[in-house]
PDB file of C-alpha atoms in Angstrom:
ATOM      1  CA  UNK A   1      52.211 -56.193  18.231  1.00 40.00           C
ATOM      2  CA  UNK A   2      48.870 -57.941  18.568  1.00 41.00           C
ATOM      3  CA  UNK A   3      46.188 -56.975  16.082  1.00 42.00           C
ATOM      4  CA  UNK A   4      42.708 -56.417  17.481  1.00 39.00           C
ATOM      5  CA  UNK A   5      39.916 -57.567  15.245  1.00 40.00           C
ATOM      6  CA  UNK A   6      36.329 -56.572  16.031  1.00 42.00           C
ATOM      7  CA  UNK A   7      33.833 -59.201  15.084  1.00 44.00           C
ATOM      8  CA  UNK A   8      30.473 -58.043  13.760  1.00 42.00           C
ATOM      9  CA  UNK A   9      27.677 -60.488  14.309  1.00 44.00           C
ATOM     10  CA  UNK A  10      25.354 -58.679  11.879  1.00 49.00           C
ATOM     11  CA  UNK A  11      26.986 -57.120   8.756  1.00 46.00           C
ATOM     12  CA  UNK A  12      23.988 -54.764   8.422  1.00 47.00           C
ATOM     13  CA  UNK A  13      23.975 -53.571  12.051  1.00 46.00           C
ATOM     14  CA  UNK A  14      25.603 -50.203  11.244  1.00 40.00           C
ATOM     15  CA  UNK A  15      23.097 -49.471   8.487  1.00 50.00           C
ATOM     16  CA  UNK A  16      20.208 -50.342  10.792  1.00 52.00           C
ATOM     17  CA  UNK A  17      21.542 -48.071  13.526  1.00 45.00           C
ATOM     18  CA  UNK A  18      21.908 -45.190  11.071  1.00 40.00           C
ATOM     19  CA  UNK A  19      18.360 -45.673   9.821  1.00 53.00           C
ATOM     20  CA  UNK A  20      16.984 -45.735  13.362  1.00 53.00           C
ATOM     21  CA  UNK A  21      18.890 -42.533  14.197  1.00 43.00           C
ATOM     22  CA  UNK A  22      17.557 -40.811  11.101  1.00 49.00           C
ATOM     23  CA  UNK A  23      14.025 -41.825  12.006  1.00 48.00           C
ATOM     24  CA  UNK A  24      14.446 -40.482  15.554  1.00 50.00           C
ATOM     25  CA  UNK A  25      15.750 -37.131  14.235  1.00 40.00           C
ATOM     26  CA  UNK A  26      12.880 -36.885  11.754  1.00 49.00           C
ATOM     27  CA  UNK A  27      10.343 -37.569  14.496  1.00 50.00           C
ATOM     28  CA  UNK A  28      11.908 -34.921  16.750  1.00 45.00           C
ATOM     29  CA  UNK A  29      11.779 -32.328  13.996  1.00 47.00           C
ATOM     30  CA  UNK A  30       8.202 -33.252  13.165  1.00 51.00           C
ATOM     31  CA  UNK A  31       7.214 -32.916  16.807  1.00 49.00           C
ATOM     32  CA  UNK A  32       8.756 -29.463  16.898  1.00 46.00           C
ATOM     33  CA  UNK A  33       7.085 -27.979  13.836  1.00 43.00           C
ATOM     34  CA  UNK A  34       4.094 -30.067  12.810  1.00 43.00           C
ATOM     35  CA  UNK A  35       0.587 -30.365  14.164  1.00 40.00           C
ATOM     36  CA  UNK A  36      -1.138 -33.129  16.038  1.00 37.00           C
ATOM     37  CA  UNK A  37      -3.889 -34.343  13.676  1.00 35.00           C
ATOM     38  CA  UNK A  38      -7.241 -33.016  14.846  1.00 32.00           C
ATOM     39  CA  UNK A  39      -5.832 -31.264  17.896  1.00 35.00           C
ATOM     40  CA  UNK A  40      -4.916 -28.015  16.132  1.00 37.00           C
ATOM     41  CA  UNK A  41      -2.027 -27.139  18.471  1.00 38.00           C
ATOM     42  CA  UNK A  42       1.685 -27.174  17.903  1.00 44.00           C
ATOM     43  CA  UNK A  43       3.676 -29.988  19.464  1.00 40.00           C
ATOM     44  CA  UNK A  44       6.353 -29.045  21.966  1.00 37.00           C
ATOM     45  CA  UNK A  45       6.730 -25.634  23.526  1.00 52.00           C
ATOM     46  CA  UNK A  46       4.676 -22.697  22.287  1.00 86.00           C
ATOM     47  CA  UNK A  47       6.506 -19.730  20.773  1.00 92.00           C
ATOM     48  CA  UNK A  48       7.339 -16.948  23.197  1.00 92.00           C
ATOM     49  CA  UNK A  49       6.684 -13.323  22.221  1.00 94.00           C
ATOM     50  CA  UNK A  50       5.720  -9.968  23.733  1.00 93.00           C
ATOM     51  CA  UNK A  51       2.216  -8.489  23.768  1.00 93.00           C
ATOM     52  CA  UNK A  52       2.244  -4.808  22.837  1.00 94.00           C
ATOM     53  CA  UNK A  53      -0.315  -2.056  22.214  1.00 94.00           C
ATOM     54  CA  UNK A  54      -1.935  -2.049  18.791  1.00 94.00           C
ATOM     55  CA  UNK A  55      -1.252   1.710  18.640  1.00 95.00           C
ATOM     56  CA  UNK A  56       1.500   3.574  20.472  1.00 95.00           C
ATOM     57  CA  UNK A  57       1.866   7.288  19.667  1.00 96.00           C
ATOM     58  CA  UNK A  58       4.118   9.897  21.252  1.00 96.00           C
ATOM     59  CA  UNK A  59       3.015  13.466  20.548  1.00 96.00           C
ATOM     60  CA  UNK A  60       5.110  16.629  20.358  1.00 95.00           C
ATOM     61  CA  UNK A  61       4.552  20.215  19.220  1.00 94.00           C
ATOM     62  CA  UNK A  62       5.709  21.479  15.836  1.00 91.00           C
ATOM     63  CA  UNK A  63       6.847  24.819  17.295  1.00 90.00           C
ATOM     64  CA  UNK A  64       8.400  25.925  20.586  1.00 93.00           C
ATOM     65  CA  UNK A  65       6.309  27.493  23.325  1.00 94.00           C
ATOM     66  CA  UNK A  66       5.267  27.446  26.961  1.00 96.00           C
ATOM     67  CA  UNK A  67       2.766  24.838  28.095  1.00 96.00           C
ATOM     68  CA  UNK A  68      -0.387  26.568  29.284  1.00 96.00           C
ATOM     69  CA  UNK A  69      -2.448  23.566  30.360  1.00 96.00           C
ATOM     70  CA  UNK A  70      -2.343  19.771  30.530  1.00 97.00           C
ATOM     71  CA  UNK A  71      -5.975  18.718  30.262  1.00 97.00           C
ATOM     72  CA  UNK A  72      -5.559  15.022  31.118  1.00 97.00           C
ATOM     73  CA  UNK A  73      -3.701  12.895  33.613  1.00 96.00           C
ATOM     74  CA  UNK A  74      -1.881   9.603  33.288  1.00 96.00           C
ATOM     75  CA  UNK A  75      -4.270   6.674  33.021  1.00 93.00           C
ATOM     76  CA  UNK A  76      -7.153   8.690  31.551  1.00 95.00           C
ATOM     77  CA  UNK A  77      -9.110   7.248  28.643  1.00 95.00           C
ATOM     78  CA  UNK A  78      -9.187   9.600  25.655  1.00 97.00           C
ATOM     79  CA  UNK A  79     -11.083   9.741  22.382  1.00 97.00           C
ATOM     80  CA  UNK A  80      -9.889  10.722  18.891  1.00 96.00           C
ATOM     81  CA  UNK A  81      -9.831  14.509  18.533  1.00 95.00           C
ATOM     82  CA  UNK A  82      -9.716  15.176  22.280  1.00 97.00           C
ATOM     83  CA  UNK A  83      -7.367  18.017  23.303  1.00 97.00           C
ATOM     84  CA  UNK A  84      -4.619  16.816  25.638  1.00 97.00           C
ATOM     85  CA  UNK A  85      -2.101  19.669  26.022  1.00 97.00           C
ATOM     86  CA  UNK A  86      -2.385  23.396  25.211  1.00 97.00           C
ATOM     87  CA  UNK A  87       0.431  25.885  24.559  1.00 96.00           C
ATOM     88  CA  UNK A  88       0.184  29.547  25.538  1.00 96.00           C
ATOM     89  CA  UNK A  89      -1.389  31.103  22.426  1.00 95.00           C
ATOM     90  CA  UNK A  90      -2.529  34.536  23.655  1.00 94.00           C
ATOM     91  CA  UNK A  91      -0.470  36.479  21.089  1.00 94.00           C
ATOM     92  CA  UNK A  92      -1.428  34.116  18.291  1.00 95.00           C
ATOM     93  CA  UNK A  93      -5.116  34.441  19.133  1.00 96.00           C
ATOM     94  CA  UNK A  94      -4.869  38.250  18.923  1.00 96.00           C
ATOM     95  CA  UNK A  95      -3.168  38.017  15.536  1.00 95.00           C
ATOM     96  CA  UNK A  96      -5.802  35.531  14.393  1.00 96.00           C
ATOM     97  CA  UNK A  97      -8.585  38.020  15.187  1.00 96.00           C
ATOM     98  CA  UNK A  98      -6.773  40.705  13.190  1.00 96.00           C
ATOM     99  CA  UNK A  99      -6.368  38.456  10.165  1.00 96.00           C
ATOM    100  CA  UNK A 100      -9.975  37.345  10.416  1.00 96.00           C
ATOM    101  CA  UNK A 101     -11.131  40.964  10.289  1.00 96.00           C
ATOM    102  CA  UNK A 102      -8.977  41.611   7.226  1.00 95.00           C
ATOM    103  CA  UNK A 103     -10.272  38.477   5.513  1.00 96.00           C
ATOM    104  CA  UNK A 104     -13.882  39.472   6.109  1.00 96.00           C
ATOM    105  CA  UNK A 105     -13.335  43.095   5.025  1.00 95.00           C
ATOM    106  CA  UNK A 106     -14.592  43.844   1.496  1.00 95.00           C
ATOM    107  CA  UNK A 107     -14.421  47.652   1.603  1.00 96.00           C
ATOM    108  CA  UNK A 108     -11.508  47.830  -0.837  1.00 95.00           C
ATOM    109  CA  UNK A 109     -13.289  45.517  -3.256  1.00 97.00           C
ATOM    110  CA  UNK A 110     -16.497  47.527  -3.137  1.00 97.00           C
ATOM    111  CA  UNK A 111     -14.622  50.827  -3.509  1.00 97.00           C
ATOM    112  CA  UNK A 112     -12.749  49.535  -6.553  1.00 97.00           C
ATOM    113  CA  UNK A 113     -16.015  48.327  -8.059  1.00 97.00           C
ATOM    114  CA  UNK A 114     -17.568  51.782  -7.568  1.00 97.00           C
ATOM    115  CA  UNK A 115     -14.563  53.499  -9.163  1.00 97.00           C
ATOM    116  CA  UNK A 116     -14.821  51.182 -12.157  1.00 97.00           C
ATOM    117  CA  UNK A 117     -18.507  51.973 -12.508  1.00 97.00           C
ATOM    118  CA  UNK A 118     -17.743  55.710 -12.470  1.00 97.00           C
ATOM    119  CA  UNK A 119     -14.999  55.263 -15.074  1.00 96.00           C
ATOM    120  CA  UNK A 120     -17.411  53.389 -17.352  1.00 97.00           C
ATOM    121  CA  UNK A 121     -19.958  56.207 -17.041  1.00 97.00           C
ATOM    122  CA  UNK A 122     -17.301  58.784 -17.966  1.00 96.00           C
ATOM    123  CA  UNK A 123     -16.228  56.630 -20.901  1.00 96.00           C
ATOM    124  CA  UNK A 124     -19.771  56.434 -22.290  1.00 96.00           C
ATOM    125  CA  UNK A 125     -20.118  60.223 -22.030  1.00 96.00           C
ATOM    126  CA  UNK A 126     -16.813  60.744 -23.858  1.00 95.00           C
ATOM    127  CA  UNK A 127     -17.880  58.304 -26.584  1.00 95.00           C
ATOM    128  CA  UNK A 128     -21.200  60.160 -27.026  1.00 96.00           C
ATOM    129  CA  UNK A 129     -19.436  63.522 -27.208  1.00 95.00           C
ATOM    130  CA  UNK A 130     -16.745  62.217 -29.578  1.00 94.00           C
ATOM    131  CA  UNK A 131     -19.395  60.921 -32.002  1.00 93.00           C
ATOM    132  CA  UNK A 132     -20.701  64.505 -32.183  1.00 93.00           C
ATOM    133  CA  UNK A 133     -17.236  66.031 -32.510  1.00 92.00           C
ATOM    134  CA  UNK A 134     -17.630  67.713 -29.119  1.00 92.00           C
ATOM    135  CA  UNK A 135     -14.354  66.362 -27.644  1.00 92.00           C
ATOM    136  CA  UNK A 136     -11.004  65.497 -29.194  1.00 95.00           C
ATOM    137  CA  UNK A 137      -9.896  61.892 -29.696  1.00 94.00           C
ATOM    138  CA  UNK A 138      -7.236  62.280 -26.971  1.00 95.00           C
ATOM    139  CA  UNK A 139      -9.902  62.734 -24.278  1.00 94.00           C
ATOM    140  CA  UNK A 140     -11.712  59.610 -25.501  1.00 95.00           C
ATOM    141  CA  UNK A 141      -8.523  57.548 -25.321  1.00 96.00           C
ATOM    142  CA  UNK A 142      -7.825  58.918 -21.848  1.00 96.00           C
ATOM    143  CA  UNK A 143     -11.280  57.807 -20.678  1.00 96.00           C
ATOM    144  CA  UNK A 144     -10.747  54.344 -22.184  1.00 96.00           C
ATOM    145  CA  UNK A 145      -7.416  53.921 -20.360  1.00 97.00           C
ATOM    146  CA  UNK A 146      -8.959  55.160 -17.112  1.00 96.00           C
ATOM    147  CA  UNK A 147     -11.703  52.533 -17.333  1.00 96.00           C
ATOM    148  CA  UNK A 148      -9.094  49.816 -17.987  1.00 97.00           C
ATOM    149  CA  UNK A 149      -7.041  50.931 -14.964  1.00 97.00           C
ATOM    150  CA  UNK A 150     -10.129  50.836 -12.726  1.00 97.00           C
ATOM    151  CA  UNK A 151     -10.901  47.305 -13.970  1.00 97.00           C
ATOM    152  CA  UNK A 152      -7.389  46.170 -13.004  1.00 98.00           C
ATOM    153  CA  UNK A 153      -7.736  47.907  -9.629  1.00 97.00           C
ATOM    154  CA  UNK A 154     -10.886  45.888  -8.949  1.00 97.00           C
ATOM    155  CA  UNK A 155      -9.125  42.634  -9.839  1.00 98.00           C
ATOM    156  CA  UNK A 156      -6.204  43.592  -7.575  1.00 98.00           C
ATOM    157  CA  UNK A 157      -8.577  44.312  -4.681  1.00 97.00           C
ATOM    158  CA  UNK A 158     -10.232  40.917  -5.109  1.00 97.00           C
ATOM    159  CA  UNK A 159      -6.818  39.198  -5.252  1.00 98.00           C
ATOM    160  CA  UNK A 160      -5.686  40.915  -2.046  1.00 97.00           C
ATOM    161  CA  UNK A 161      -8.918  39.868  -0.352  1.00 97.00           C
ATOM    162  CA  UNK A 162      -8.291  36.255  -1.371  1.00 97.00           C
ATOM    163  CA  UNK A 163      -4.758  36.502   0.052  1.00 97.00           C
ATOM    164  CA  UNK A 164      -6.122  37.836   3.339  1.00 97.00           C
ATOM    165  CA  UNK A 165      -8.463  34.866   3.578  1.00 97.00           C
ATOM    166  CA  UNK A 166      -5.573  32.455   2.953  1.00 97.00           C
ATOM    167  CA  UNK A 167      -3.457  34.217   5.592  1.00 97.00           C
ATOM    168  CA  UNK A 168      -6.323  33.830   8.046  1.00 97.00           C
ATOM    169  CA  UNK A 169      -6.610  30.109   7.300  1.00 97.00           C
ATOM    170  CA  UNK A 170      -2.841  29.691   7.711  1.00 96.00           C
ATOM    171  CA  UNK A 171      -2.899  31.474  11.066  1.00 96.00           C
ATOM    172  CA  UNK A 172      -5.845  29.327  12.140  1.00 96.00           C
ATOM    173  CA  UNK A 173      -3.882  26.166  11.329  1.00 95.00           C
ATOM    174  CA  UNK A 174      -0.884  27.449  13.301  1.00 94.00           C
ATOM    175  CA  UNK A 175      -3.076  28.204  16.301  1.00 95.00           C
ATOM    176  CA  UNK A 176      -4.561  24.711  16.111  1.00 94.00           C
ATOM    177  CA  UNK A 177      -1.020  23.306  16.080  1.00 93.00           C
ATOM    178  CA  UNK A 178      -0.493  24.863  19.506  1.00 94.00           C
ATOM    179  CA  UNK A 179      -2.634  22.143  21.043  1.00 95.00           C
ATOM    180  CA  UNK A 180      -2.001  18.410  21.071  1.00 96.00           C
ATOM    181  CA  UNK A 181      -4.993  16.325  20.026  1.00 96.00           C
ATOM    182  CA  UNK A 182      -5.223  12.568  20.470  1.00 97.00           C
ATOM    183  CA  UNK A 183      -5.262  10.794  17.080  1.00 96.00           C
ATOM    184  CA  UNK A 184      -6.575   7.547  18.591  1.00 96.00           C
ATOM    185  CA  UNK A 185      -8.920   6.174  21.208  1.00 96.00           C
ATOM    186  CA  UNK A 186      -6.700   4.929  23.992  1.00 94.00           C
ATOM    187  CA  UNK A 187      -5.181   5.617  27.387  1.00 94.00           C
ATOM    188  CA  UNK A 188      -2.679   8.262  28.483  1.00 96.00           C
ATOM    189  CA  UNK A 189       0.455   6.289  29.313  1.00 95.00           C
ATOM    190  CA  UNK A 190       2.923   9.036  30.222  1.00 96.00           C
ATOM    191  CA  UNK A 191       3.122  12.839  30.434  1.00 97.00           C
ATOM    192  CA  UNK A 192       6.659  14.187  29.986  1.00 96.00           C
ATOM    193  CA  UNK A 193       6.113  17.961  30.506  1.00 95.00           C
ATOM    194  CA  UNK A 194       3.756  19.873  32.793  1.00 94.00           C
ATOM    195  CA  UNK A 195       2.166  23.342  32.994  1.00 95.00           C
ATOM    196  CA  UNK A 196       4.640  26.205  32.844  1.00 93.00           C
ATOM    197  CA  UNK A 197       7.433  24.174  31.248  1.00 95.00           C
ATOM    198  CA  UNK A 198       8.826  25.081  27.840  1.00 93.00           C
ATOM    199  CA  UNK A 199       8.584  22.799  24.823  1.00 92.00           C
ATOM    200  CA  UNK A 200      11.317  23.164  22.220  1.00 88.00           C
ATOM    201  CA  UNK A 201       9.268  21.910  19.279  1.00 79.00           C
ATOM    202  CA  UNK A 202      10.820  18.434  19.010  1.00 82.00           C
ATOM    203  CA  UNK A 203      10.588  17.249  22.612  1.00 90.00           C
ATOM    204  CA  UNK A 204       8.175  14.430  23.466  1.00 95.00           C
ATOM    205  CA  UNK A 205       5.210  15.744  25.447  1.00 96.00           C
ATOM    206  CA  UNK A 206       2.697  12.948  25.959  1.00 97.00           C
ATOM    207  CA  UNK A 207       2.305   9.259  25.091  1.00 97.00           C
ATOM    208  CA  UNK A 208      -1.006   7.576  24.282  1.00 97.00           C
ATOM    209  CA  UNK A 209      -1.424   3.815  23.786  1.00 96.00           C
ATOM    210  CA  UNK A 210      -4.263   1.650  22.536  1.00 95.00           C
ATOM    211  CA  UNK A 211      -4.342  -1.703  24.307  1.00 91.00           C
ATOM    212  CA  UNK A 212      -7.638  -2.994  22.962  1.00 90.00           C
ATOM    213  CA  UNK A 213      -6.799  -4.991  20.994  1.00 92.00           C
ATOM    214  CA  UNK A 214      -3.247  -6.084  21.792  1.00 94.00           C
ATOM    215  CA  UNK A 215      -0.790  -7.130  19.094  1.00 96.00           C
ATOM    216  CA  UNK A 216       1.687  -9.984  19.419  1.00 95.00           C
ATOM    217  CA  UNK A 217       4.458 -10.241  16.805  1.00 95.00           C
ATOM    218  CA  UNK A 218       5.471 -13.902  16.845  1.00 95.00           C
ATOM    219  CA  UNK A 219       8.751 -15.073  15.220  1.00 95.00           C
ATOM    220  CA  UNK A 220       7.569 -18.327  13.634  1.00 93.00           C
ATOM    221  CA  UNK A 221      10.067 -20.640  11.871  1.00 92.00           C
ATOM    222  CA  UNK A 222       9.600 -20.513   8.113  1.00 91.00           C
ATOM    223  CA  UNK A 223       9.094 -24.271   7.879  1.00 88.00           C
ATOM    224  CA  UNK A 224       6.425 -24.108  10.556  1.00 86.00           C
ATOM    225  CA  UNK A 225       4.551 -21.366   8.675  1.00 88.00           C
ATOM    226  CA  UNK A 226       4.400 -23.598   5.611  1.00 87.00           C
ATOM    227  CA  UNK A 227       3.652 -26.799   7.516  1.00 86.00           C
ATOM    228  CA  UNK A 228       0.745 -25.297   9.448  1.00 86.00           C
ATOM    229  CA  UNK A 229      -0.504 -23.327   6.408  1.00 88.00           C
ATOM    230  CA  UNK A 230      -0.820 -20.163   8.456  1.00 90.00           C
ATOM    231  CA  UNK A 231      -3.046 -17.571   6.784  1.00 91.00           C
ATOM    232  CA  UNK A 232      -4.793 -14.305   7.585  1.00 92.00           C
ATOM    233  CA  UNK A 233      -7.754 -14.879   9.868  1.00 92.00           C
ATOM    234  CA  UNK A 234      -6.262 -18.047  11.325  1.00 91.00           C
ATOM    235  CA  UNK A 235      -6.704 -18.783  15.022  1.00 92.00           C
ATOM    236  CA  UNK A 236      -4.041 -18.661  17.704  1.00 92.00           C
ATOM    237  CA  UNK A 237      -3.999 -19.333  21.438  1.00 91.00           C
ATOM    238  CA  UNK A 238      -2.162 -16.720  23.503  1.00 91.00           C
ATOM    239  CA  UNK A 239      -1.246 -17.770  27.048  1.00 90.00           C
ATOM    240  CA  UNK A 240      -0.820 -14.914  29.539  1.00 87.00           C
ATOM    241  CA  UNK A 241       1.000 -15.699  32.804  1.00 82.00           C
ATOM    242  CA  UNK A 242      -0.981 -15.382  36.031  1.00 74.00           C
ATOM    243  CA  UNK A 243       0.654 -14.134  39.214  1.00 61.00           C
ATOM    244  CA  UNK A 244       1.111 -16.765  41.867  1.00 54.00           C
ATOM    245  CA  UNK A 245       2.913 -20.063  41.992  1.00 52.00           C
ATOM    246  CA  UNK A 246       1.211 -23.173  40.733  1.00 53.00           C
ATOM    247  CA  UNK A 247      -1.424 -21.307  38.719  1.00 57.00           C
ATOM    248  CA  UNK A 248      -1.971 -22.113  35.062  1.00 64.00           C
ATOM    249  CA  UNK A 249      -1.630 -19.493  32.352  1.00 73.00           C
ATOM    250  CA  UNK A 250      -4.778 -17.725  31.213  1.00 83.00           C
ATOM    251  CA  UNK A 251      -5.449 -18.480  27.543  1.00 87.00           C
ATOM    252  CA  UNK A 252      -7.082 -15.999  25.165  1.00 89.00           C
ATOM    253  CA  UNK A 253      -8.030 -16.739  21.565  1.00 92.00           C
ATOM    254  CA  UNK A 254      -6.627 -14.390  18.936  1.00 92.00           C
ATOM    255  CA  UNK A 255      -6.484 -14.192  15.166  1.00 94.00           C
ATOM    256  CA  UNK A 256      -3.731 -13.668  12.597  1.00 94.00           C
ATOM    257  CA  UNK A 257      -3.923 -10.208  11.007  1.00 95.00           C
ATOM    258  CA  UNK A 258      -0.535 -10.049   9.263  1.00 96.00           C
ATOM    259  CA  UNK A 259       2.144 -12.393   7.948  1.00 95.00           C
ATOM    260  CA  UNK A 260       5.448 -10.843   6.905  1.00 94.00           C
ATOM    261  CA  UNK A 261       6.213 -11.053   3.200  1.00 93.00           C
ATOM    262  CA  UNK A 262       9.927 -11.497   3.912  1.00 93.00           C
ATOM    263  CA  UNK A 263      11.649 -13.913   6.253  1.00 93.00           C
ATOM    264  CA  UNK A 264      14.555 -13.081   8.545  1.00 92.00           C
ATOM    265  CA  UNK A 265      17.495 -14.970   7.043  1.00 91.00           C
ATOM    266  CA  UNK A 266      19.495 -14.896  10.287  1.00 92.00           C
ATOM    267  CA  UNK A 267      16.864 -16.615  12.435  1.00 91.00           C
ATOM    268  CA  UNK A 268      14.957 -18.300   9.560  1.00 92.00           C
ATOM    269  CA  UNK A 269      11.674 -16.979  10.942  1.00 93.00           C
ATOM    270  CA  UNK A 270       8.708 -14.995   9.692  1.00 94.00           C
ATOM    271  CA  UNK A 271       6.861 -12.441  11.785  1.00 95.00           C
ATOM    272  CA  UNK A 272       3.221 -13.420  12.293  1.00 95.00           C
ATOM    273  CA  UNK A 273       1.094 -10.748  13.963  1.00 96.00           C
ATOM    274  CA  UNK A 274      -1.711 -11.956  16.205  1.00 96.00           C
ATOM    275  CA  UNK A 275      -4.490  -9.657  17.395  1.00 95.00           C
ATOM    276  CA  UNK A 276      -5.785 -10.408  20.889  1.00 93.00           C
ATOM    277  CA  UNK A 277      -8.769  -8.777  22.638  1.00 90.00           C
ATOM    278  CA  UNK A 278      -7.838  -6.876  25.785  1.00 84.00           C
ATOM    279  CA  UNK A 279      -9.384  -8.283  28.968  1.00 74.00           C
ATOM    280  CA  UNK A 280      -8.152  -5.843  31.592  1.00 66.00           C
ATOM    281  CA  UNK A 281      -5.723  -8.121  33.411  1.00 59.00           C
ATOM    282  CA  UNK A 282      -3.375  -8.636  30.454  1.00 64.00           C
ATOM    283  CA  UNK A 283      -1.014  -5.659  30.417  1.00 74.00           C
ATOM    284  CA  UNK A 284       0.906  -4.738  27.290  1.00 83.00           C
ATOM    285  CA  UNK A 285       4.609  -5.486  27.377  1.00 86.00           C
ATOM    286  CA  UNK A 286       4.095  -8.871  29.016  1.00 87.00           C
ATOM    287  CA  UNK A 287       5.769 -12.004  27.690  1.00 90.00           C
ATOM    288  CA  UNK A 288       3.248 -14.514  26.365  1.00 91.00           C
ATOM    289  CA  UNK A 289       3.283 -17.909  24.681  1.00 92.00           C
ATOM    290  CA  UNK A 290       1.511 -18.387  21.375  1.00 93.00           C
ATOM    291  CA  UNK A 291       0.255 -21.625  19.816  1.00 91.00           C
ATOM    292  CA  UNK A 292      -1.275 -21.696  16.351  1.00 89.00           C
ATOM    293  CA  UNK A 293      -4.176 -23.763  15.093  1.00 76.00           C
ATOM    294  CA  UNK A 294      -4.400 -25.546  11.767  1.00 68.00           C
ATOM    295  CA  UNK A 295      -6.865 -24.149   9.201  1.00 66.00           C
ATOM    296  CA  UNK A 296     -10.312 -25.731   9.297  1.00 61.00           C
ATOM    297  CA  UNK A 297     -10.545 -28.839   7.158  1.00 56.00           C
ATOM    298  CA  UNK A 298      -6.798 -29.237   6.731  1.00 53.00           C
ATOM    299  CA  UNK A 299      -6.786 -32.492   8.667  1.00 49.00           C
ATOM    300  CA  UNK A 300      -3.475 -31.612  10.260  1.00 46.00           C
ATOM    301  CA  UNK A 301      -0.103 -31.265   8.637  1.00 40.00           C
ATOM    302  CA  UNK A 302       1.301 -34.509  10.029  1.00 38.00           C
ATOM    303  CA  UNK A 303      -0.382 -36.399   7.216  1.00 36.00           C
ATOM    304  CA  UNK A 304       1.903 -34.661   4.708  1.00 36.00           C
ATOM    305  CA  UNK A 305       5.116 -35.398   6.578  1.00 34.00           C
ATOM    306  CA  UNK A 306       5.240 -39.176   6.621  1.00 33.00           C
ATOM    307  CA  UNK A 307       8.482 -40.826   7.812  1.00 31.00           C
ATOM    308  CA  UNK A 308       9.363 -44.183   6.119  1.00 35.00           C
ATOM    309  CA  UNK A 309       9.664 -46.255   9.289  1.00 35.00           C
ATOM    310  CA  UNK A 310       9.446 -49.624   7.498  1.00 37.00           C
ATOM    311  CA  UNK A 311      12.038 -48.972   4.798  1.00 41.00           C
ATOM    312  CA  UNK A 312      14.732 -51.681   4.738  1.00 42.00           C
ATOM    313  CA  UNK A 313      18.445 -50.924   4.528  1.00 43.00           C
ATOM    314  CA  UNK A 314      19.755 -51.377   0.976  1.00 46.00           C
ATOM    315  CA  UNK A 315      21.080 -54.858   0.312  1.00 48.00           C
ATOM    316  CA  UNK A 316      19.583 -56.298   3.508  1.00 46.00           C
ATOM    317  CA  UNK A 317      18.098 -59.760   3.085  1.00 45.00           C
ATOM    318  CA  UNK A 318      15.330 -61.154   5.233  1.00 42.00           C
TER     319      UNK A 318
END
């Protein structure tokens, strides 16, 4: 059988090819994660993420009831503390008035105070008479016990009055819980139940979102976070798509407001939250592309990732 022998013209050709391949891989990786010196933008494609509201709250009642009124409509702008939905609270309002009257009533306290005053007068008279041997000691002791009982009756009346005031405050809180109040300044996104419908106490009633500013949670590779030295307050360019073919994306400048303390081991990324001002034509929930800028004065990260292009293969002679 003939033996095929491959002749190598250059004994170091394989080592040179390996070195060139390693250099090409290193350059590709650098282009993917490092910065262009002075340009401040990431090489290659920007990272895709989703713009979402900075606040998104869904409100529900703490107790069941029938919806009496919905005071807003979808799309309305609302302020913090503004009433959105009201339950039927006619019975609760009547009970609240009753408890308020009891809390403000001090007749029992004043009556107990008057009875104590009378008991003290009787006690002084008994003491005066006892000093002159006009009454037996038993009558004096009876007057002393009567004064003590009236003192306890006054304290009990004051305690009951305090309880009535607490019951009134509790009922007032419960009545306030029968209306949904917006906790944020935002826009009514969706109304789930309308007037006349029953709420079971856990059912979602209304959703309010705050879209100014928008938040974009960007999954940035861990190596890229370190290479670009991303930090709170850093700048980022967020590209929003524009309807229509052939039109360029609209770019809005944002800032980094949060960097996750932990990385996702599965994807080897860290969540970097970018805050973007709302400009009306950038709806939340839209897919955007985010590019980060190097910190001022860093000079770019490419300077710290040099690739030894001129290194010779070991053992190679010139």
